[in-house]
PDB file of C-alpha atoms and ligand atoms in Angstrom:
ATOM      1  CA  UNK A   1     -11.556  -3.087 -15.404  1.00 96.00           C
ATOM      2  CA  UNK A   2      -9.083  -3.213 -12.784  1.00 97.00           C
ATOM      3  CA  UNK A   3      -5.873  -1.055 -12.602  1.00 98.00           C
ATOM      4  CA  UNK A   4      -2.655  -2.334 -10.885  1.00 98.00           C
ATOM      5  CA  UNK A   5      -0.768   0.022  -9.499  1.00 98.00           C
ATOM      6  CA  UNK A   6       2.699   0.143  -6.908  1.00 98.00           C
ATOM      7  CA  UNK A   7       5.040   2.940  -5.296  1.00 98.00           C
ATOM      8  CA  UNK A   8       7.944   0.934  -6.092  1.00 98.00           C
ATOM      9  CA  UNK A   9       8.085   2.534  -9.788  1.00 98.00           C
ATOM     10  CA  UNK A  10       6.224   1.428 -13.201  1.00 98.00           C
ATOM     11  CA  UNK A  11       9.539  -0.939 -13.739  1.00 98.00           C
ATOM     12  CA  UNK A  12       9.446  -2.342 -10.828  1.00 98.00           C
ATOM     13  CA  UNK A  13       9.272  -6.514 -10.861  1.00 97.00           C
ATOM     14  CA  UNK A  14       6.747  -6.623  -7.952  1.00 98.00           C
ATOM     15  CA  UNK A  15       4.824  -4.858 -10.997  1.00 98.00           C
ATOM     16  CA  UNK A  16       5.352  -6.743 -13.797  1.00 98.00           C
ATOM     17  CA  UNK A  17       4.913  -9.665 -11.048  1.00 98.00           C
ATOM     18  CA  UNK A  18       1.284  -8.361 -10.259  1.00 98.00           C
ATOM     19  CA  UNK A  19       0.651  -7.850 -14.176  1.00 98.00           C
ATOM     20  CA  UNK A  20       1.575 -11.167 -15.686  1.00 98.00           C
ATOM     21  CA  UNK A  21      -0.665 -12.477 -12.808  1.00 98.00           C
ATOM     22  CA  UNK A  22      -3.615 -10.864 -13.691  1.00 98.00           C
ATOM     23  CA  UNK A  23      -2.992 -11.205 -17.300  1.00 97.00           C
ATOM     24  CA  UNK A  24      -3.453 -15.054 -16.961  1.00 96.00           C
ATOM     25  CA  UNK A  25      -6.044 -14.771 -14.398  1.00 96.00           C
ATOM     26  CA  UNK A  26      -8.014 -12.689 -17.309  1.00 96.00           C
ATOM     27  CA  UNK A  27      -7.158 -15.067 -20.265  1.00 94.00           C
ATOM     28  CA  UNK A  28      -8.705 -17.939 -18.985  1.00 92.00           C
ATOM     29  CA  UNK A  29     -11.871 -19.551 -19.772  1.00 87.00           C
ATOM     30  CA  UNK A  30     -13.861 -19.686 -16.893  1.00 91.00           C
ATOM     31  CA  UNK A  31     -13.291 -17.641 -13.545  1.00 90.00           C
ATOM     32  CA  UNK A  32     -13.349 -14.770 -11.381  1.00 92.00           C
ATOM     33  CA  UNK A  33     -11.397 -12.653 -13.416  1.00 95.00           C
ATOM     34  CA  UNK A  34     -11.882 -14.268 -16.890  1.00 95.00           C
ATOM     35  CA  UNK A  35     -12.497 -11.601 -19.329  1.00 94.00           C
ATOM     36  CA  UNK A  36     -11.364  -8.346 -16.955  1.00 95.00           C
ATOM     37  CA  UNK A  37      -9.716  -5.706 -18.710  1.00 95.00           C
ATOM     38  CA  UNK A  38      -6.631  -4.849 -16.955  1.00 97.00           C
ATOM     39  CA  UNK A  39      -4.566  -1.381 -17.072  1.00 97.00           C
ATOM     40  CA  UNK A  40      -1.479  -0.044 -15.126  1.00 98.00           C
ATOM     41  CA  UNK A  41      -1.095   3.214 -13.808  1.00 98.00           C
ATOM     42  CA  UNK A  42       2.351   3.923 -11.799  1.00 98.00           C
ATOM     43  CA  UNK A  43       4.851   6.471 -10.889  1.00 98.00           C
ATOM     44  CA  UNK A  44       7.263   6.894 -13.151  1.00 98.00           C
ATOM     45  CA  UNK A  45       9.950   6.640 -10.722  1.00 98.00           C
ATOM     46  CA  UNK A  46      10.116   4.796  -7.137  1.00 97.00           C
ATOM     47  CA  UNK A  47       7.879   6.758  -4.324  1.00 97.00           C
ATOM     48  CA  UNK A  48       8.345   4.158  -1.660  1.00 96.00           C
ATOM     49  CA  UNK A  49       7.707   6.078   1.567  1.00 95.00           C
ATOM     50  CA  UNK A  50       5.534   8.813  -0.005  1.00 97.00           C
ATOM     51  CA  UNK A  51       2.272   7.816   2.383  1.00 96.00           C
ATOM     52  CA  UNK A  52      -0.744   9.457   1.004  1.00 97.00           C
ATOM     53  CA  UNK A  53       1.024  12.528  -0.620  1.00 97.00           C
ATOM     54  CA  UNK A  54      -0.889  13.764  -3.207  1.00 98.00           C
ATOM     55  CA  UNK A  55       0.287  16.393  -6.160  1.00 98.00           C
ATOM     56  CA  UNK A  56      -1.577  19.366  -6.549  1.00 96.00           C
ATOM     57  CA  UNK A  57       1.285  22.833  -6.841  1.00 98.00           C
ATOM     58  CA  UNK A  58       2.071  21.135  -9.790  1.00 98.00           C
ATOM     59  CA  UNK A  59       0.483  19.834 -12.375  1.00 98.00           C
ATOM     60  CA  UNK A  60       0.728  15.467 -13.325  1.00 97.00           C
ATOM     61  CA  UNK A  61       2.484  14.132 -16.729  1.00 98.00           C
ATOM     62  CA  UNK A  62       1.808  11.029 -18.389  1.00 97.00           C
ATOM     63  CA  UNK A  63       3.342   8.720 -21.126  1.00 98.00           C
ATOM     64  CA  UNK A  64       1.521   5.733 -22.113  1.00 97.00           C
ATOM     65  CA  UNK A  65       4.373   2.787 -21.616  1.00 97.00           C
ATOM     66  CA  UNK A  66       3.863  -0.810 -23.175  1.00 97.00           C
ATOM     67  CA  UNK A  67       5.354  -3.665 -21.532  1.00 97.00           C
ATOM     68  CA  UNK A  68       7.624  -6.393 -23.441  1.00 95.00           C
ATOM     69  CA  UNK A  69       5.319  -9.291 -24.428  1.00 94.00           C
ATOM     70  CA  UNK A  70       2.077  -7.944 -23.325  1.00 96.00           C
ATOM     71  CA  UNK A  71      -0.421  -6.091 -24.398  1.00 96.00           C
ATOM     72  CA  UNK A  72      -1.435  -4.757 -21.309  1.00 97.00           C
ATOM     73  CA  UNK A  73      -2.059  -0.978 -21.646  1.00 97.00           C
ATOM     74  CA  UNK A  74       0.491   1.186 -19.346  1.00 98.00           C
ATOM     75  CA  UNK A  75       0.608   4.968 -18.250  1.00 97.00           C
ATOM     76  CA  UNK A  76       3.477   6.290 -16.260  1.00 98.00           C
ATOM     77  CA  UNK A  77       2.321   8.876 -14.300  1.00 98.00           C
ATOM     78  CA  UNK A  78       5.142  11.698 -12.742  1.00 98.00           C
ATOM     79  CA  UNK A  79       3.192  11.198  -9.140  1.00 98.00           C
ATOM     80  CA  UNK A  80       2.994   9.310  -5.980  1.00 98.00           C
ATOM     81  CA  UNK A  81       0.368   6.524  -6.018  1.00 98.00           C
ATOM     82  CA  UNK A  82      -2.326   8.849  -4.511  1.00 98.00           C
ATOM     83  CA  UNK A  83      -2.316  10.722  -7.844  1.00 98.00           C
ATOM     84  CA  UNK A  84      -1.907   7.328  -9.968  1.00 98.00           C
ATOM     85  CA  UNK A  85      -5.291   6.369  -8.700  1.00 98.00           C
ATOM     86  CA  UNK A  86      -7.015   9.582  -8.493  1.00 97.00           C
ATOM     87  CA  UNK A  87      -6.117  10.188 -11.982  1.00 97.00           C
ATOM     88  CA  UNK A  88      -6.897   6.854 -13.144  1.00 96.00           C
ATOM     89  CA  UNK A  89     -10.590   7.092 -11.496  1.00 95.00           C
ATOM     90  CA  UNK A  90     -11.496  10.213 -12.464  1.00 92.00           C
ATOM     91  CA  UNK A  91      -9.915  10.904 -16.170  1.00 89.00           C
ATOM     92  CA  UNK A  92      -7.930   8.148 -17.319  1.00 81.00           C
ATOM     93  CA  UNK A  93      -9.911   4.779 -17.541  1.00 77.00           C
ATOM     94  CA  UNK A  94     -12.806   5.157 -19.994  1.00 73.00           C
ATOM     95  CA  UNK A  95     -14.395   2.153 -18.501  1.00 76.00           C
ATOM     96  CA  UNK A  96     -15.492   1.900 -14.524  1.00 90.00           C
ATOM     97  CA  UNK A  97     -12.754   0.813 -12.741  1.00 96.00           C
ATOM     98  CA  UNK A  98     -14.375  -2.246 -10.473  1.00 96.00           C
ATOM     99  CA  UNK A  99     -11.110  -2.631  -8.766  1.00 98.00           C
ATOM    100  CA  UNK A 100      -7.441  -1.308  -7.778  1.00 98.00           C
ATOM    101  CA  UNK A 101      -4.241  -3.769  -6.739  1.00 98.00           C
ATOM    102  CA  UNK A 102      -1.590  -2.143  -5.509  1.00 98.00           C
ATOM    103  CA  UNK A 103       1.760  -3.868  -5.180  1.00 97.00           C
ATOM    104  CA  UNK A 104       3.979  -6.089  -5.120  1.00 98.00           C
ATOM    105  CA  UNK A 105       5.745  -4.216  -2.565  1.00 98.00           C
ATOM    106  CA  UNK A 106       9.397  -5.029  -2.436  1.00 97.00           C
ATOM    107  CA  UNK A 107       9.492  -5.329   1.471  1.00 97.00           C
ATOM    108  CA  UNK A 108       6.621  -5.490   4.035  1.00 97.00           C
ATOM    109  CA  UNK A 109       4.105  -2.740   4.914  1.00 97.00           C
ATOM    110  CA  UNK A 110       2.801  -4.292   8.808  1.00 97.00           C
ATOM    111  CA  UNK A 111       1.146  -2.414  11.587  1.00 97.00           C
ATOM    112  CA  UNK A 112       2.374   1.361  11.547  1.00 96.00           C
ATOM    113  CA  UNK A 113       3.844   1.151   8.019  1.00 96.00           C
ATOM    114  CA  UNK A 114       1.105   1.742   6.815  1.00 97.00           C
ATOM    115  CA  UNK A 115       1.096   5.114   7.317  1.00 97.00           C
ATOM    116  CA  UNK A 116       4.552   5.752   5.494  1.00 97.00           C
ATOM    117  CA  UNK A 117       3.665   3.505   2.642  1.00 97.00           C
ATOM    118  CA  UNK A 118       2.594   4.447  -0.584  1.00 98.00           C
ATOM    119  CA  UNK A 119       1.319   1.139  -1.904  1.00 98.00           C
ATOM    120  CA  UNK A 120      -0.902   1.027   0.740  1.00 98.00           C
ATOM    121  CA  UNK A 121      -2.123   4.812   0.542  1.00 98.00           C
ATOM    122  CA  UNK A 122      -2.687   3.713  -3.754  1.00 98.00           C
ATOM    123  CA  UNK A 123      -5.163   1.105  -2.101  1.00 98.00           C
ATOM    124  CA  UNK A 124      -6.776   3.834   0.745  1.00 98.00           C
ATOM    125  CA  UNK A 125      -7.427   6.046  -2.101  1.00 98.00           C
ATOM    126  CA  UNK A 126      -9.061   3.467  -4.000  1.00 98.00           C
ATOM    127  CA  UNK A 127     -11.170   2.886  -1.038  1.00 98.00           C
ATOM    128  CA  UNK A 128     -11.657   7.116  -0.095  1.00 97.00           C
ATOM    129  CA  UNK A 129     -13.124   6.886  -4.118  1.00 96.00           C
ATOM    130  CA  UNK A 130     -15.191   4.030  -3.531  1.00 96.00           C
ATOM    131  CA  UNK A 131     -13.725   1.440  -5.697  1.00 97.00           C
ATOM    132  CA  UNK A 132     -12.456  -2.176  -3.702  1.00 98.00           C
ATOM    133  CA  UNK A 133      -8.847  -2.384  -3.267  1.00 98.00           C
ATOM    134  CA  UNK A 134      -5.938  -4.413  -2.299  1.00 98.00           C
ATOM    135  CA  UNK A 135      -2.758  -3.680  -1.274  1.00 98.00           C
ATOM    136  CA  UNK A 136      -0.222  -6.615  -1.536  1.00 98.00           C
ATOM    137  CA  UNK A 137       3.380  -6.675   0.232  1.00 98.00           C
ATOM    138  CA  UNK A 138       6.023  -8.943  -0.316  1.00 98.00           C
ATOM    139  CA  UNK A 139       8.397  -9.886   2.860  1.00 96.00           C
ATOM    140  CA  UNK A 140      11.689  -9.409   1.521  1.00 87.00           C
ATOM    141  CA  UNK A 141      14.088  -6.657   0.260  1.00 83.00           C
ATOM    142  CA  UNK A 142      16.540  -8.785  -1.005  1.00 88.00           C
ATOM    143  CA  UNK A 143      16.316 -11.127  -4.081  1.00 86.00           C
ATOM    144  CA  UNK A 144      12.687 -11.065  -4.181  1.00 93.00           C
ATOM    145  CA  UNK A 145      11.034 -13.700  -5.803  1.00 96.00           C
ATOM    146  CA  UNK A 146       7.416 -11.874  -6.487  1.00 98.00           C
ATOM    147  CA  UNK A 147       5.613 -15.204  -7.781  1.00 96.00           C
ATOM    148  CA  UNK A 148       3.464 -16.630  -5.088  1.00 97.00           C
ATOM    149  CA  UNK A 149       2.481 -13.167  -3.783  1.00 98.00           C
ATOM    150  CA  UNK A 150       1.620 -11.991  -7.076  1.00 98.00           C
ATOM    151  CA  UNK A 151      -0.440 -15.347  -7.580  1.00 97.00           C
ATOM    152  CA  UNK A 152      -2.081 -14.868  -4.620  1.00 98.00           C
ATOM    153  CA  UNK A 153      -3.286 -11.584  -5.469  1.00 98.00           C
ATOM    154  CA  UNK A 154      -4.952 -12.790  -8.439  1.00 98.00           C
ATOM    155  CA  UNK A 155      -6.636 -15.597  -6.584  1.00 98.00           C
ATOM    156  CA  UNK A 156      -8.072 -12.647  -3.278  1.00 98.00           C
ATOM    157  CA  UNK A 157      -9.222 -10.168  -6.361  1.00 98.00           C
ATOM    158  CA  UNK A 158     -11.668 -13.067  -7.410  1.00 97.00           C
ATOM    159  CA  UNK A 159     -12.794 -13.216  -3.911  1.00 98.00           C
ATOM    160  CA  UNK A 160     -13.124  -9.459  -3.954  1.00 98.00           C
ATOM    161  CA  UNK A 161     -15.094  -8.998  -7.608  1.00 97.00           C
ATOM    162  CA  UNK A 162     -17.564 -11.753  -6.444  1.00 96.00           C
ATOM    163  CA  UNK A 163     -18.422 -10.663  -2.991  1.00 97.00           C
ATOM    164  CA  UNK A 164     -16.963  -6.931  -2.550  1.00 97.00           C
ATOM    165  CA  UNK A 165     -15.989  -4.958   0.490  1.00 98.00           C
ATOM    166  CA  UNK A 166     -17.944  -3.061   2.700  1.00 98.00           C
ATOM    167  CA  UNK A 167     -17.695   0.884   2.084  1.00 97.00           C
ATOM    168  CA  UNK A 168     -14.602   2.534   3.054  1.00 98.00           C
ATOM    169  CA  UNK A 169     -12.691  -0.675   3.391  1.00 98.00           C
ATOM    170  CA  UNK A 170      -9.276  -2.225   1.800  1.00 98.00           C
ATOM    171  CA  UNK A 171      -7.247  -5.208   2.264  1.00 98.00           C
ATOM    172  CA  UNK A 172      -3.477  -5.150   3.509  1.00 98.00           C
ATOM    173  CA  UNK A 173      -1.911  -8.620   1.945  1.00 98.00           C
ATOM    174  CA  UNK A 174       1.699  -9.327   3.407  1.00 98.00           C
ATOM    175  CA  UNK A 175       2.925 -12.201   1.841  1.00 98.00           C
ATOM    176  CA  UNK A 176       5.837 -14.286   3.265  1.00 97.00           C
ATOM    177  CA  UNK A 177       9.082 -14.280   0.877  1.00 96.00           C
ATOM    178  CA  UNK A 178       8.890 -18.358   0.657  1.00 95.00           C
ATOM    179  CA  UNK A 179       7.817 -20.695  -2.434  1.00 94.00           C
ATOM    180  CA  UNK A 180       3.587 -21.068  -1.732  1.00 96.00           C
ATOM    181  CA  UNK A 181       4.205 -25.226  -0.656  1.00 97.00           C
ATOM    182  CA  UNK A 182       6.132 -23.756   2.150  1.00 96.00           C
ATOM    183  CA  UNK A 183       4.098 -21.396   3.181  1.00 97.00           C
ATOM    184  CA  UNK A 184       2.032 -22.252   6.636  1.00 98.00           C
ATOM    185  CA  UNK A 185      -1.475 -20.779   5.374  1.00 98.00           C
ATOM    186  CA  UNK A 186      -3.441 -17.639   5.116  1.00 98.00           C
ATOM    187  CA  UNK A 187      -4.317 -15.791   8.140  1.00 98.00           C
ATOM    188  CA  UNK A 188      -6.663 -12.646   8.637  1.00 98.00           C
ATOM    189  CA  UNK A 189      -5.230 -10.594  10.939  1.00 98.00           C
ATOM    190  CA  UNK A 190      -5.403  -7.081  12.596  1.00 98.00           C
ATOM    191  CA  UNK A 191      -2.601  -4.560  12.307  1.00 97.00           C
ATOM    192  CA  UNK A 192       0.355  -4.725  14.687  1.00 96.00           C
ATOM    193  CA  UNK A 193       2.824  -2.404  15.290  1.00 94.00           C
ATOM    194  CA  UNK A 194       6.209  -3.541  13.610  1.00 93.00           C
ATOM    195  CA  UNK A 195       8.537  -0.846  15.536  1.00 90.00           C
ATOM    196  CA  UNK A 196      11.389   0.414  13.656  1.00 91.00           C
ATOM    197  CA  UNK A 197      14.718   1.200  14.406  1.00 92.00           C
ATOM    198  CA  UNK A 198      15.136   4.670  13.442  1.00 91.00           C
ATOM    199  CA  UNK A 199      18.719   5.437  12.567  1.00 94.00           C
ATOM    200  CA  UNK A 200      20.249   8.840  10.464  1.00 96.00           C
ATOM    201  CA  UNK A 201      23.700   9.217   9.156  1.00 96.00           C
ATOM    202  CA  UNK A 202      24.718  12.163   9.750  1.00 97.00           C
ATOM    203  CA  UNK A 203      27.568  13.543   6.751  1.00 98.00           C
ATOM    204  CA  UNK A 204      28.757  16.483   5.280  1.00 98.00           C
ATOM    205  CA  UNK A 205      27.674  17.151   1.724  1.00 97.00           C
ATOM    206  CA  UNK A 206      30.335  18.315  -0.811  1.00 97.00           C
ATOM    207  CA  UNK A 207      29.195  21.634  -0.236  1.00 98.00           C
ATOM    208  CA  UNK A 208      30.107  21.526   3.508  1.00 98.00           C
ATOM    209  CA  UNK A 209      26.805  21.121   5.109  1.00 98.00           C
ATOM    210  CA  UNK A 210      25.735  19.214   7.469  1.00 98.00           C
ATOM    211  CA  UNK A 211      22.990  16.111   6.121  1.00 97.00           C
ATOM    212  CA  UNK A 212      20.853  13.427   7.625  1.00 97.00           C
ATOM    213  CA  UNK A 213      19.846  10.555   6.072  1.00 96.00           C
ATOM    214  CA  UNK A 214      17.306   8.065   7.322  1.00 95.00           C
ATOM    215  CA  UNK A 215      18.204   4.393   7.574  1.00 92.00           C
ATOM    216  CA  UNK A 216      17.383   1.774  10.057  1.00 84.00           C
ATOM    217  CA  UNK A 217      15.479  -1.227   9.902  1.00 88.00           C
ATOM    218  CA  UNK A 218      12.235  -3.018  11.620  1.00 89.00           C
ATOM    219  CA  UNK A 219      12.600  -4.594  15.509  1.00 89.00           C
ATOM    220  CA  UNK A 220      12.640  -8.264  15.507  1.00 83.00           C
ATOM    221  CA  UNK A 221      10.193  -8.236  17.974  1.00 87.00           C
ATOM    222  CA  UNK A 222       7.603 -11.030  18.607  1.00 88.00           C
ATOM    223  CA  UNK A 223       4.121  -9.254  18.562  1.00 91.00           C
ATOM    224  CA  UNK A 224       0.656 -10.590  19.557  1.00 93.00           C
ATOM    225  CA  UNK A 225      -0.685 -13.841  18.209  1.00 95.00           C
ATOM    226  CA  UNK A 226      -3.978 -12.704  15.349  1.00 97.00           C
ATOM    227  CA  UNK A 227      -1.408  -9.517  14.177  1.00 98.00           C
ATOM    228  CA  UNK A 228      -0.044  -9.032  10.297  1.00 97.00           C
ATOM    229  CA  UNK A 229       3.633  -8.930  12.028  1.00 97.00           C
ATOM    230  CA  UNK A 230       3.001 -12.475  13.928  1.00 96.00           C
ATOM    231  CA  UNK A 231       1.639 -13.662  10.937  1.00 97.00           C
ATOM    232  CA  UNK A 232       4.400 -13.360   8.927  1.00 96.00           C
ATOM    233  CA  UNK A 233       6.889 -14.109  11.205  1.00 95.00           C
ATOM    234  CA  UNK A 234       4.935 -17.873  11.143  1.00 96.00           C
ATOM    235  CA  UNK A 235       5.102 -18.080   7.626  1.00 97.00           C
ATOM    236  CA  UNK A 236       1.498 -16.568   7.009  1.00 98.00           C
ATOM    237  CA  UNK A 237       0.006 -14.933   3.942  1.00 98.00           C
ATOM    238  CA  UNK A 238      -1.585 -12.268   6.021  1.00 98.00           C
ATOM    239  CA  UNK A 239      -4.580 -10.252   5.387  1.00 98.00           C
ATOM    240  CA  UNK A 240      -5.693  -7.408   7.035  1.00 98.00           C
ATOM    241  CA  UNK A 241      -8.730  -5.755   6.494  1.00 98.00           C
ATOM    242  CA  UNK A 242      -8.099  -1.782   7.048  1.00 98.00           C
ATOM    243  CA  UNK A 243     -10.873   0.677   7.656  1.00 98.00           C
ATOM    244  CA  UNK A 244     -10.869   4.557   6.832  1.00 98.00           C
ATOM    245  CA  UNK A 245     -12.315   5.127  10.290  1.00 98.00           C
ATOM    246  CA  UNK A 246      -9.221   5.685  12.424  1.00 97.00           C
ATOM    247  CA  UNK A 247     -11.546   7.431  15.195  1.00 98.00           C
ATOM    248  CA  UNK A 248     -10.617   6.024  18.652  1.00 98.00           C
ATOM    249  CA  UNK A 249     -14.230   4.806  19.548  1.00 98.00           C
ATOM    250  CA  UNK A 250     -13.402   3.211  22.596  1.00 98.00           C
ATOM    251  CA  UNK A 251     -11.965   6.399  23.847  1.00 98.00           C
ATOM    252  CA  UNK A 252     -14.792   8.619  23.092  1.00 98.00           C
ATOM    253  CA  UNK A 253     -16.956   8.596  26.167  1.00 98.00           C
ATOM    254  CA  UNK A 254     -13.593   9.018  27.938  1.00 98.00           C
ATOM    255  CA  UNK A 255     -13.198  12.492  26.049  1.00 98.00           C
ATOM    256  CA  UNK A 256     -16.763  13.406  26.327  1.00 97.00           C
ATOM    257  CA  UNK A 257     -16.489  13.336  29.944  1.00 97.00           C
ATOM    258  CA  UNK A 258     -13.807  15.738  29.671  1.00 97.00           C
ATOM    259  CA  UNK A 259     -16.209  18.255  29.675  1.00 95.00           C
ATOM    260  CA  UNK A 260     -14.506  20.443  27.101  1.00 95.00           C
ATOM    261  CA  UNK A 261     -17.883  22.333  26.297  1.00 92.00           C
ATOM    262  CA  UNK A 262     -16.563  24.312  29.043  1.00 90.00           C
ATOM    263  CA  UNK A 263     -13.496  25.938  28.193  1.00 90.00           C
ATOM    264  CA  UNK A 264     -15.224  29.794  28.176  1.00 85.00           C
ATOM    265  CA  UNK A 265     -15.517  30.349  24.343  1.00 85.00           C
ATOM    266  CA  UNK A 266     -14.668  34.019  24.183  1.00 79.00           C
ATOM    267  CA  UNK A 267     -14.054  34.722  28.070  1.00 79.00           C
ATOM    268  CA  UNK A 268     -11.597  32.023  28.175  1.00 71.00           C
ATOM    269  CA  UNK A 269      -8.384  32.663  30.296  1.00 68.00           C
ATOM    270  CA  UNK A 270      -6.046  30.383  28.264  1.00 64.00           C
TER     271      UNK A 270
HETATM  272 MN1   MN B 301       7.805   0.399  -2.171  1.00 67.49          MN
END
């Protein structure tokens, strides 16, 4: 079975996108994905920007949602994708879930978005669980045409059923907001940075106080050839495969020989 999934809201058309996707993939005759059940499990409501908040001080609803001209099984859950995918592996799916999709995102999630996005964090959980995922991005915010990313999707979870990921591992897909014949390839990349320009509005609410709102939007900055952000800015599909290790290897001789074994336990004079 594999459960679709998004931040962007159960109604969102990156979504339905994703789900009419894999709902032909499934239907055909022959294939990767030819006879996969497929379910959807999704905030009710849009969590973009939720990272990998989960809901525990209180408690999850769900409604089971159907979808106009499918009969693809839906749950809205009142959660952040985190709990869409915790839930869905643990109580919901009455089958083994062999693989999560997360997206389409409505806008890109490159280099250090990652940690702010919640269609990502659906995927990380996935991965934290030990179930393959994919997290797929779409490089627009306005009129977003969801087709060849959504396609695309369909085409990588083949590749991902038949030969799997290694343990703790995802895949960040950023697909370029383009028809696919103009599209330059597919690229595997590393993460870049994708720096933001971090702006609040500062108002007064009706009330009199004083609020801050976050706006801003992402640097058009060139970034190093082999990154997700190059990659798109040439027209790529990129995809980025994302470990759960975010240790600093290379640094930790460098900390080791900081000696810190020595800092006096209960004599110290800090
Ligand atoms: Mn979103």
């Amino acid at each position: 079975m594999i459960m679709l999934t998004n931040d962007d809201g159960i109604n969102a058309d990156g979504l339905a996108a994703l789900r009419e996707a894999f709902a032909a993939a499934t239907k055909t005759a022959q294939g990767p994905l030819s006879g996969q059940k497929i379910v959807v499990v999704a905030p009710d409501s849009e969590r973009s920007a939720c990272g990998h908040s989960l809901t525990w001080l209180v408690p999850l609803h769900v409604d089971d949602v159907s979808f106009p001209h499918s009969d693809v099984p839906g749950v809205a859950v009142t959660g952040t994708p985190v709990d869409c995918v915790k839930l869905a592996v643990r109580m919901l799916s009455p089958r083994k879930i062999d693989l999560v999709v997360a997206g389409v995102n409505r806008g890109p999630n490159l280099g250090t978005d990652i940690f702010y996005s919640g269609t990502v964090s659906g995927a990380i959980e996935a991965a934290i669980l030990g179930v393959p995922a994919i997290a797929v991005s779409l490089g627009a915010l306005e009129s977003p045409d969801y087709t060849a990313a959504a396609r695309f999707a369909a085409y990588l979870a083949g590749e991902v059923l038949a030969r799997g990921l290694p343990a703790g591992t995802l895949l960040n897909v950023n697909v370029p907001a383009m028809p696919a014949e103009e599209m330059a390839g597919v690229a595997v990349t590393r993460l870049g940075v994708h720096r933001w320009e971090d702006t609040y509005v500062k108002r007064q609410d009706p009330r009199g106080r004083t609020y801050y709102w976050l706006t801003g939007h992402a640097l058009d900055e060139r970034e190093a050839p082999g990154t997700d952000v190059q990659a798109l800015r040439d027209n790529l599909i990129s995809v980025t495969p994302i470990h759960l290790d975010l240790t600093a290897h290379d640094f930790l001789p460098q900390l080791e020989s900081w000696g810190l074994s020595d800092w006096g336990g209960a004599h110290a004079k800090v």
